[in-house]
Tab-separated table of C-alpha atoms and ligand atoms in Angstrom:
chain	number	residue	atom	x	y	z
A	1133	UNK	CA	0.011	0.058	-0.136
A	1134	UNK	CA	1.247	3.431	-0.961
A	1135	UNK	CA	1.444	6.105	1.732
A	1136	UNK	CA	0.663	9.718	0.485
A	1137	UNK	CA	1.899	12.793	2.091
A	1138	UNK	CA	-0.607	15.634	2.442
A	1139	UNK	CA	0.130	17.280	-1.123
A	1140	UNK	CA	0.112	14.332	-2.963
A	1141	UNK	CA	-3.404	13.067	-1.538
A	1142	UNK	CA	-6.364	13.814	-3.516
A	1143	UNK	CA	-7.901	17.334	-2.701
A	1144	UNK	CA	-11.596	16.992	-1.665
A	1145	UNK	CA	-14.083	19.651	-0.186
A	1146	UNK	CA	-16.765	19.098	2.636
A	1147	UNK	CA	-19.793	20.899	2.339
A	1148	UNK	CA	-21.629	21.440	5.638
A	1149	UNK	CA	-24.320	23.404	7.412
A	1150	UNK	CA	-24.305	22.326	10.986
A	1151	UNK	CA	-22.824	19.950	13.473
A	1152	UNK	CA	-20.415	18.422	11.309
A	1153	UNK	CA	-20.196	14.819	13.021
A	1154	UNK	CA	-19.467	13.448	9.449
A	1155	UNK	CA	-16.954	16.092	8.470
A	1156	UNK	CA	-15.220	14.996	11.707
A	1157	UNK	CA	-15.232	11.233	10.481
A	1158	UNK	CA	-14.076	12.275	7.178
A	1159	UNK	CA	-11.193	14.423	8.624
A	1160	UNK	CA	-10.149	11.639	11.133
A	1161	UNK	CA	-10.006	9.372	8.122
A	1162	UNK	CA	-7.955	11.612	6.068
A	1163	UNK	CA	-5.347	11.829	8.840
A	1164	UNK	CA	-4.759	8.037	8.710
A	1165	UNK	CA	-1.611	6.773	7.520
A	1166	UNK	CA	-3.009	5.089	3.980
A	1167	UNK	CA	-5.902	7.640	3.270
A	1168	UNK	CA	-5.662	8.681	-0.279
A	1169	UNK	CA	-7.596	12.180	0.359
A	1170	UNK	CA	-6.817	15.482	1.975
A	1171	UNK	CA	-9.689	18.036	2.994
A	1172	UNK	CA	-8.467	20.883	1.246
A	1173	UNK	CA	-11.577	23.027	1.700
A	1174	UNK	CA	-14.692	23.332	3.614
A	1175	UNK	CA	-17.942	25.035	2.418
A	1176	UNK	CA	-20.652	26.090	5.136
A	1177	UNK	CA	-23.588	28.282	4.258
A	1178	UNK	CA	-23.717	29.080	8.232
A	1179	UNK	CA	-21.018	30.673	10.309
A	1180	UNK	CA	-21.610	29.794	14.000
A	1181	UNK	CA	-21.972	26.165	13.782
A	1182	UNK	CA	-19.960	23.388	15.546
A	1183	UNK	CA	-18.651	21.996	12.073
A	1184	UNK	CA	-17.006	25.384	11.421
A	1185	UNK	CA	-15.438	25.638	14.953
A	1186	UNK	CA	-14.182	22.076	14.430
A	1187	UNK	CA	-12.736	23.146	11.194
A	1188	UNK	CA	-11.121	26.315	12.439
A	1189	UNK	CA	-9.761	24.481	15.477
A	1190	UNK	CA	-8.021	22.121	13.134
A	1191	UNK	CA	-6.959	25.016	10.725
A	1192	UNK	CA	-8.558	23.571	7.667
A	1193	UNK	CA	-9.264	26.135	4.832
A	1194	UNK	CA	-12.828	26.990	5.525
A	1195	UNK	CA	-15.065	29.444	3.347
A	1196	UNK	CA	-18.552	30.759	4.844
A	1197	UNK	CA	-20.785	31.473	1.728
A	1198	UNK	CA	-23.421	33.674	2.246
A	1199	UNK	CA	-26.612	32.169	0.593
A	1200	UNK	CA	-28.695	35.117	0.099
A	1201	UNK	CA	-28.294	34.664	-3.623
A	1202	UNK	CA	-27.934	31.160	-4.583
A	1203	UNK	CA	-26.523	32.059	-7.959
A	1204	UNK	CA	-23.886	34.371	-6.600
A	1205	UNK	CA	-23.250	31.633	-3.995
A	1206	UNK	CA	-22.599	28.955	-6.165
A	1207	UNK	CA	-20.138	30.995	-8.401
A	1208	UNK	CA	-18.314	31.866	-5.435
A	1209	UNK	CA	-18.072	28.141	-4.470
A	1210	UNK	CA	-17.172	27.103	-7.935
A	1211	UNK	CA	-14.365	29.606	-7.621
A	1212	UNK	CA	-13.116	28.126	-4.542
A	1213	UNK	CA	-13.302	24.855	-5.719
A	1214	UNK	CA	-11.286	25.502	-8.851
A	1215	UNK	CA	-8.531	27.348	-6.758
A	1216	UNK	CA	-8.257	24.284	-4.559
A	1217	UNK	CA	-8.073	21.781	-7.361
A	1218	UNK	CA	-10.818	19.808	-5.984
A	1219	UNK	CA	-11.644	16.483	-7.266
A	1220	UNK	CA	-14.404	15.270	-4.987
A	1221	UNK	CA	-17.226	17.105	-3.305
A	1222	UNK	CA	-18.645	15.334	0.038
A	1223	UNK	CA	-22.057	16.858	1.032
A	1224	UNK	CA	-21.996	16.201	4.628
A	1225	UNK	CA	-25.444	17.611	6.321
A	1226	UNK	CA	-25.299	20.451	3.862
A	1227	UNK	CA	-28.926	21.605	3.865
A	1228	UNK	CA	-29.032	23.585	0.604
A	1229	UNK	CA	-30.105	22.357	-3.084
A	1230	UNK	CA	-27.328	22.615	-5.566
A	1231	UNK	CA	-28.514	24.154	-8.759
A	1232	UNK	CA	-28.580	21.667	-12.005
A	1233	UNK	CA	-25.834	23.943	-13.521
A	1234	UNK	CA	-23.672	23.300	-10.402
A	1235	UNK	CA	-24.364	19.403	-10.419
A	1236	UNK	CA	-23.872	19.071	-14.067
A	1237	UNK	CA	-20.491	20.802	-13.844
A	1238	UNK	CA	-19.266	18.472	-11.367
A	1239	UNK	CA	-20.981	15.214	-12.780
A	1240	UNK	CA	-19.862	12.087	-10.755
A	1241	UNK	CA	-17.740	14.213	-8.364
A	1242	UNK	CA	-20.605	15.139	-5.855
A	1243	UNK	CA	-21.709	12.625	-3.241
A	1244	UNK	CA	-24.245	12.962	-0.253
A	1245	UNK	CA	-24.977	11.338	2.720
A	1246	UNK	CA	-28.664	10.882	3.667
A	1247	UNK	CA	-30.157	9.264	6.827
A	1248	UNK	CA	-32.730	6.975	5.381
A	1249	UNK	CA	-32.832	3.602	3.115
A	1250	UNK	CA	-32.953	5.542	-0.127
A	1251	UNK	CA	-35.196	5.556	-2.327
A	1252	UNK	CA	-37.342	5.581	0.830
A	1253	UNK	CA	-37.702	8.647	2.762
A	1254	UNK	CA	-36.074	11.226	0.814
A	1255	UNK	CA	-36.055	14.815	1.807
A	1256	UNK	CA	-36.409	16.067	5.233
A	1257	UNK	CA	-37.886	14.946	8.781
A	1258	UNK	CA	-36.903	11.204	7.854
A	1259	UNK	CA	-36.948	9.767	11.285
A	1260	UNK	CA	-40.231	11.431	12.287
A	1261	UNK	CA	-41.588	9.946	9.102
A	1262	UNK	CA	-39.996	6.463	9.627
A	1263	UNK	CA	-41.249	6.241	13.163
A	1264	UNK	CA	-44.790	7.293	12.010
A	1265	UNK	CA	-44.745	4.679	9.241
A	1266	UNK	CA	-43.803	1.815	12.262
A	1267	UNK	CA	-41.019	0.676	9.768
A	1268	UNK	CA	-39.005	-2.253	11.166
A	1269	UNK	CA	-35.515	-0.713	9.887
A	1270	UNK	CA	-33.913	2.375	8.757
A	1271	UNK	CA	-30.308	3.305	7.828
A	1272	UNK	CA	-28.474	5.503	6.099
A	1273	UNK	CA	-27.204	5.859	2.285
A	1274	UNK	CA	-24.154	7.549	0.519
A	1275	UNK	CA	-25.131	8.281	-3.055
A	1276	UNK	CA	-23.850	10.177	-6.060
A	1277	UNK	CA	-25.572	13.611	-6.319
A	1278	UNK	CA	-27.797	13.888	-9.606
A	1279	UNK	CA	-30.203	16.789	-10.475
A	1280	UNK	CA	-33.029	14.367	-8.985
A	1281	UNK	CA	-33.036	15.128	-5.099
A	1282	UNK	CA	-31.665	11.952	-3.210
A	1283	UNK	CA	-31.954	9.730	-6.428
A	1284	UNK	CA	-28.420	9.167	-7.791
A	1285	UNK	CA	-26.657	5.902	-7.658
A	1286	UNK	CA	-26.074	4.125	-4.269
A	1287	UNK	CA	-22.468	3.845	-3.195
A	1288	UNK	CA	-23.080	2.537	-0.009
A	1289	UNK	CA	-26.128	1.642	2.090
A	1290	UNK	CA	-26.541	-0.212	5.656
A	1291	UNK	CA	-29.612	-0.709	7.897
A	1292	UNK	CA	-30.454	-0.623	11.434
A	1293	UNK	CA	-33.122	-2.204	13.304
A	1294	UNK	CA	-35.868	-0.085	14.704
A	1295	UNK	CA	-36.926	-0.988	18.158
A	1296	UNK	CA	-40.508	-0.485	19.463
A	1297	UNK	CA	-39.099	1.716	22.097
A	1298	UNK	CA	-37.205	4.050	19.686
A	1299	UNK	CA	-38.058	7.737	19.115
A	1300	UNK	CA	-37.131	10.023	16.108
A	1301	UNK	CA	-34.353	11.163	18.380
A	1302	UNK	CA	-32.891	8.011	19.649
A	1303	UNK	CA	-33.077	6.736	15.925
A	1304	UNK	CA	-31.423	9.827	14.675
A	1305	UNK	CA	-28.756	8.704	17.156
A	1306	UNK	CA	-28.277	5.308	16.203
A	1307	UNK	CA	-28.192	6.337	12.295
A	1308	UNK	CA	-25.752	8.955	12.833
A	1309	UNK	CA	-23.110	6.633	14.547
A	1310	UNK	CA	-23.622	4.352	11.086
A	1311	UNK	CA	-23.313	7.523	8.924
A	1312	UNK	CA	-20.002	8.589	10.685
A	1313	UNK	CA	-18.723	4.891	10.178
A	1314	UNK	CA	-19.644	4.511	6.564
A	1315	UNK	CA	-18.767	8.102	5.110
A	1316	UNK	CA	-14.993	7.157	4.759
A	1317	UNK	CA	-15.833	3.866	3.554
A	1318	UNK	CA	-17.816	5.193	0.786
A	1319	UNK	CA	-15.096	7.817	-0.154
A	1320	UNK	CA	-12.539	5.025	-0.248
A	1321	UNK	CA	-14.984	3.173	-2.691
A	1322	UNK	CA	-15.465	6.164	-5.069
A	1323	UNK	CA	-11.699	7.708	-4.815
A	1324	UNK	CA	-10.067	4.775	-6.236
A	1325	UNK	CA	-11.925	5.476	-9.328
A	1326	UNK	CA	-11.065	9.175	-9.642
B	554	LIG	C1	-26.852	13.826	8.876
B	554	LIG	O1	-27.882	13.033	9.635
B	554	LIG	C2	-27.122	13.553	7.335
B	554	LIG	O2	-27.390	12.639	7.312
B	554	LIG	C3	-28.309	14.624	7.234
B	554	LIG	O3	-27.820	16.033	8.092
B	554	LIG	C4	-27.050	15.231	9.356
B	554	LIG	C5	-26.054	16.252	9.303
B	554	LIG	O4	-25.208	15.430	10.500
B	554	LIG	N1	-28.432	15.175	5.854
B	554	LIG	C6	-29.574	15.371	5.456
B	554	LIG	O5	-30.375	15.214	5.751
B	554	LIG	C7	-29.492	15.736	3.853
B	554	LIG	N2	-30.654	15.441	3.330
B	554	LIG	P1	-23.670	16.295	10.762
B	554	LIG	O6	-23.822	17.626	10.547
B	554	LIG	O7	-23.395	15.720	12.356
B	554	LIG	O8	-22.835	15.428	9.833
Protein backbone atom coordinates (compact mmCIF):
# COMPACT_ATOMS: atom_id res chain seq x y z
CA UNK A 1 0.00 0.00 0.00
CA UNK A 2 1.27 3.49 -0.87
CA UNK A 3 1.55 6.10 1.83
CA UNK A 4 0.82 9.57 0.44
CA UNK A 5 1.86 12.80 2.09
CA UNK A 6 -0.54 15.78 2.45
CA UNK A 7 0.27 17.45 -0.88
CA UNK A 8 0.05 14.30 -2.97
CA UNK A 9 -3.29 13.23 -1.55
CA UNK A 10 -6.46 13.79 -3.58
CA UNK A 11 -7.93 17.19 -2.65
CA UNK A 12 -11.54 16.99 -1.55
CA UNK A 13 -14.08 19.53 -0.28
CA UNK A 14 -16.66 18.93 2.43
CA UNK A 15 -19.87 20.99 2.44
CA UNK A 16 -21.64 21.44 5.79
CA UNK A 17 -24.45 23.41 7.42
CA UNK A 18 -24.29 22.40 11.07
CA UNK A 19 -22.96 19.99 13.66
CA UNK A 20 -20.28 18.43 11.44
CA UNK A 21 -20.05 14.92 12.90
CA UNK A 22 -19.62 13.46 9.40
CA UNK A 23 -17.00 16.10 8.65
CA UNK A 24 -15.15 14.96 11.80
CA UNK A 25 -15.20 11.34 10.75
CA UNK A 26 -13.95 12.19 7.23
CA UNK A 27 -11.21 14.36 8.75
CA UNK A 28 -10.18 11.57 11.09
CA UNK A 29 -10.01 9.16 8.16
CA UNK A 30 -8.05 11.67 6.03
CA UNK A 31 -5.37 11.74 8.72
CA UNK A 32 -4.88 7.99 8.77
CA UNK A 33 -1.66 6.59 7.40
CA UNK A 34 -2.92 5.17 4.12
CA UNK A 35 -5.78 7.51 3.30
CA UNK A 36 -5.74 8.90 -0.23
CA UNK A 37 -7.56 12.12 0.56
CA UNK A 38 -6.90 15.50 2.03
CA UNK A 39 -9.67 17.93 3.04
CA UNK A 40 -8.45 20.98 1.17
CA UNK A 41 -11.65 23.02 1.58
CA UNK A 42 -14.75 23.27 3.73
CA UNK A 43 -17.79 25.17 2.52
CA UNK A 44 -20.46 26.18 5.00
CA UNK A 45 -23.59 28.26 4.47
CA UNK A 46 -23.67 29.00 8.22
CA UNK A 47 -20.99 30.70 10.27
CA UNK A 48 -21.66 29.87 13.92
CA UNK A 49 -22.06 26.12 13.78
CA UNK A 50 -20.10 23.32 15.43
CA UNK A 51 -18.70 22.05 12.13
CA UNK A 52 -17.13 25.43 11.39
CA UNK A 53 -15.66 25.65 14.90
CA UNK A 54 -14.13 22.20 14.41
CA UNK A 55 -12.71 23.23 11.02
CA UNK A 56 -11.17 26.38 12.44
CA UNK A 57 -9.73 24.56 15.43
CA UNK A 58 -8.05 22.11 13.07
CA UNK A 59 -6.91 24.89 10.72
CA UNK A 60 -8.74 23.54 7.70
CA UNK A 61 -9.31 26.07 4.93
CA UNK A 62 -12.96 27.09 5.50
CA UNK A 63 -15.19 29.41 3.49
CA UNK A 64 -18.51 30.66 4.79
CA UNK A 65 -20.72 31.37 1.81
CA UNK A 66 -23.66 33.75 2.11
CA UNK A 67 -26.65 32.11 0.45
CA UNK A 68 -28.73 35.29 0.17
CA UNK A 69 -28.37 34.89 -3.56
CA UNK A 70 -27.94 31.26 -4.63
CA UNK A 71 -26.50 32.08 -8.04
CA UNK A 72 -23.82 34.31 -6.57
CA UNK A 73 -23.14 31.81 -3.78
CA UNK A 74 -22.56 28.98 -6.25
CA UNK A 75 -20.30 31.17 -8.41
CA UNK A 76 -18.17 31.84 -5.33
CA UNK A 77 -18.10 28.15 -4.45
CA UNK A 78 -17.05 27.18 -7.99
CA UNK A 79 -14.23 29.66 -7.73
CA UNK A 80 -13.03 28.18 -4.40
CA UNK A 81 -13.28 24.67 -5.81
CA UNK A 82 -11.22 25.42 -8.87
CA UNK A 83 -8.60 27.41 -6.92
CA UNK A 84 -8.13 24.39 -4.67
CA UNK A 85 -8.16 21.88 -7.52
CA UNK A 86 -10.93 19.90 -5.79
CA UNK A 87 -11.55 16.44 -7.23
CA UNK A 88 -14.41 15.27 -5.02
CA UNK A 89 -17.19 17.10 -3.17
CA UNK A 90 -18.67 15.44 -0.08
CA UNK A 91 -21.98 16.83 1.11
CA UNK A 92 -22.13 16.17 4.84
CA UNK A 93 -25.30 17.67 6.24
CA UNK A 94 -25.27 20.51 3.69
CA UNK A 95 -28.89 21.66 3.75
CA UNK A 96 -28.98 23.54 0.45
CA UNK A 97 -30.12 22.18 -2.88
CA UNK A 98 -27.43 22.63 -5.51
CA UNK A 99 -28.53 23.98 -8.89
CA UNK A 100 -28.67 21.79 -12.00
CA UNK A 101 -25.87 23.85 -13.50
CA UNK A 102 -23.64 23.22 -10.51
CA UNK A 103 -24.38 19.50 -10.40
CA UNK A 104 -23.79 19.08 -14.13
CA UNK A 105 -20.46 20.88 -13.84
CA UNK A 106 -19.28 18.33 -11.28
CA UNK A 107 -20.93 15.22 -12.69
CA UNK A 108 -19.93 12.03 -10.80
CA UNK A 109 -17.85 14.17 -8.43
CA UNK A 110 -20.45 15.03 -5.77
CA UNK A 111 -21.56 12.55 -3.14
CA UNK A 112 -24.11 12.96 -0.36
CA UNK A 113 -25.11 11.22 2.84
CA UNK A 114 -28.78 10.80 3.63
CA UNK A 115 -30.24 9.39 6.87
CA UNK A 116 -32.62 6.84 5.36
CA UNK A 117 -32.69 3.73 3.24
CA UNK A 118 -33.06 5.49 -0.10
CA UNK A 119 -35.11 5.46 -2.29
CA UNK A 120 -37.36 5.51 0.76
CA UNK A 121 -37.80 8.74 2.74
CA UNK A 122 -36.10 11.30 0.52
CA UNK A 123 -36.06 14.88 1.78
CA UNK A 124 -36.38 16.21 5.32
CA UNK A 125 -37.61 14.90 8.71
CA UNK A 126 -36.77 11.32 7.76
CA UNK A 127 -36.66 9.86 11.28
CA UNK A 128 -40.07 11.30 12.22
CA UNK A 129 -41.62 9.85 9.07
CA UNK A 130 -39.91 6.46 9.48
CA UNK A 131 -41.21 6.10 13.06
CA UNK A 132 -44.67 7.27 12.07
CA UNK A 133 -44.83 4.61 9.35
CA UNK A 134 -43.83 1.94 11.91
CA UNK A 135 -40.93 0.74 9.77
CA UNK A 136 -38.88 -2.16 11.12
CA UNK A 137 -35.61 -0.86 9.70
CA UNK A 138 -34.01 2.44 8.84
CA UNK A 139 -30.42 3.29 7.98
CA UNK A 140 -28.31 5.56 5.88
CA UNK A 141 -27.21 5.89 2.29
CA UNK A 142 -24.24 7.52 0.59
CA UNK A 143 -24.99 8.20 -3.05
CA UNK A 144 -23.86 10.21 -6.06
CA UNK A 145 -25.67 13.51 -6.45
CA UNK A 146 -27.75 14.01 -9.57
CA UNK A 147 -30.24 16.70 -10.49
CA UNK A 148 -33.04 14.60 -9.00
CA UNK A 149 -33.15 14.98 -5.19
CA UNK A 150 -31.67 12.04 -3.22
CA UNK A 151 -31.87 9.79 -6.28
CA UNK A 152 -28.33 9.20 -7.62
CA UNK A 153 -26.53 5.86 -7.76
CA UNK A 154 -26.00 4.33 -4.32
CA UNK A 155 -22.40 3.86 -3.20
CA UNK A 156 -23.02 2.31 0.22
CA UNK A 157 -26.18 1.69 2.22
CA UNK A 158 -26.63 -0.03 5.60
CA UNK A 159 -29.59 -0.62 7.81
CA UNK A 160 -30.30 -0.50 11.52
CA UNK A 161 -33.14 -2.19 13.34
CA UNK A 162 -35.82 0.00 14.84
CA UNK A 163 -36.97 -0.99 18.32
CA UNK A 164 -40.51 -0.43 19.57
CA UNK A 165 -39.05 1.96 22.13
CA UNK A 166 -37.26 4.08 19.51
CA UNK A 167 -38.17 7.74 19.08
CA UNK A 168 -37.09 10.00 16.21
CA UNK A 169 -34.32 11.23 18.53
CA UNK A 170 -32.97 7.81 19.51
CA UNK A 171 -33.21 6.60 15.91
CA UNK A 172 -31.32 9.69 14.68
CA UNK A 173 -28.56 8.89 17.17
CA UNK A 174 -28.30 5.28 16.00
CA UNK A 175 -28.30 6.22 12.34
CA UNK A 176 -25.73 8.97 12.86
CA UNK A 177 -23.31 6.51 14.43
CA UNK A 178 -23.64 4.38 11.31
CA UNK A 179 -23.27 7.42 9.04
CA UNK A 180 -20.00 8.39 10.69
CA UNK A 181 -18.67 4.89 10.16
CA UNK A 182 -19.80 4.59 6.54
CA UNK A 183 -18.84 7.95 5.04
CA UNK A 184 -15.07 7.27 4.99
CA UNK A 185 -15.79 3.82 3.50
CA UNK A 186 -17.83 5.37 0.70
CA UNK A 187 -15.07 7.88 -0.03
CA UNK A 188 -12.52 5.07 -0.20
CA UNK A 189 -14.75 3.30 -2.68
CA UNK A 190 -15.20 6.24 -5.05
CA UNK A 191 -11.76 7.78 -4.76
CA UNK A 192 -10.07 4.77 -6.32
CA UNK A 193 -12.00 5.56 -9.52
CA UNK A 194 -11.06 9.25 -9.70
C1 LIG B 1 -26.83 13.79 8.97
O1 LIG B 1 -27.74 12.98 9.64
C2 LIG B 1 -27.05 13.70 7.47
O2 LIG B 1 -27.41 12.43 7.03
C3 LIG B 1 -28.17 14.68 7.28
O3 LIG B 1 -27.85 15.76 8.13
C4 LIG B 1 -27.11 15.27 9.25
C5 LIG B 1 -25.84 16.07 9.39
O4 LIG B 1 -25.16 15.71 10.55
N1 LIG B 1 -28.29 15.09 5.92
C6 LIG B 1 -29.46 15.27 5.32
O5 LIG B 1 -30.52 15.14 5.87
C7 LIG B 1 -29.37 15.68 3.86
N2 LIG B 1 -30.63 15.55 3.23
P1 LIG B 1 -23.66 16.19 10.82
O6 LIG B 1 -23.66 17.71 10.61
O7 LIG B 1 -23.38 15.83 12.23
O8 LIG B 1 -22.76 15.49 9.85
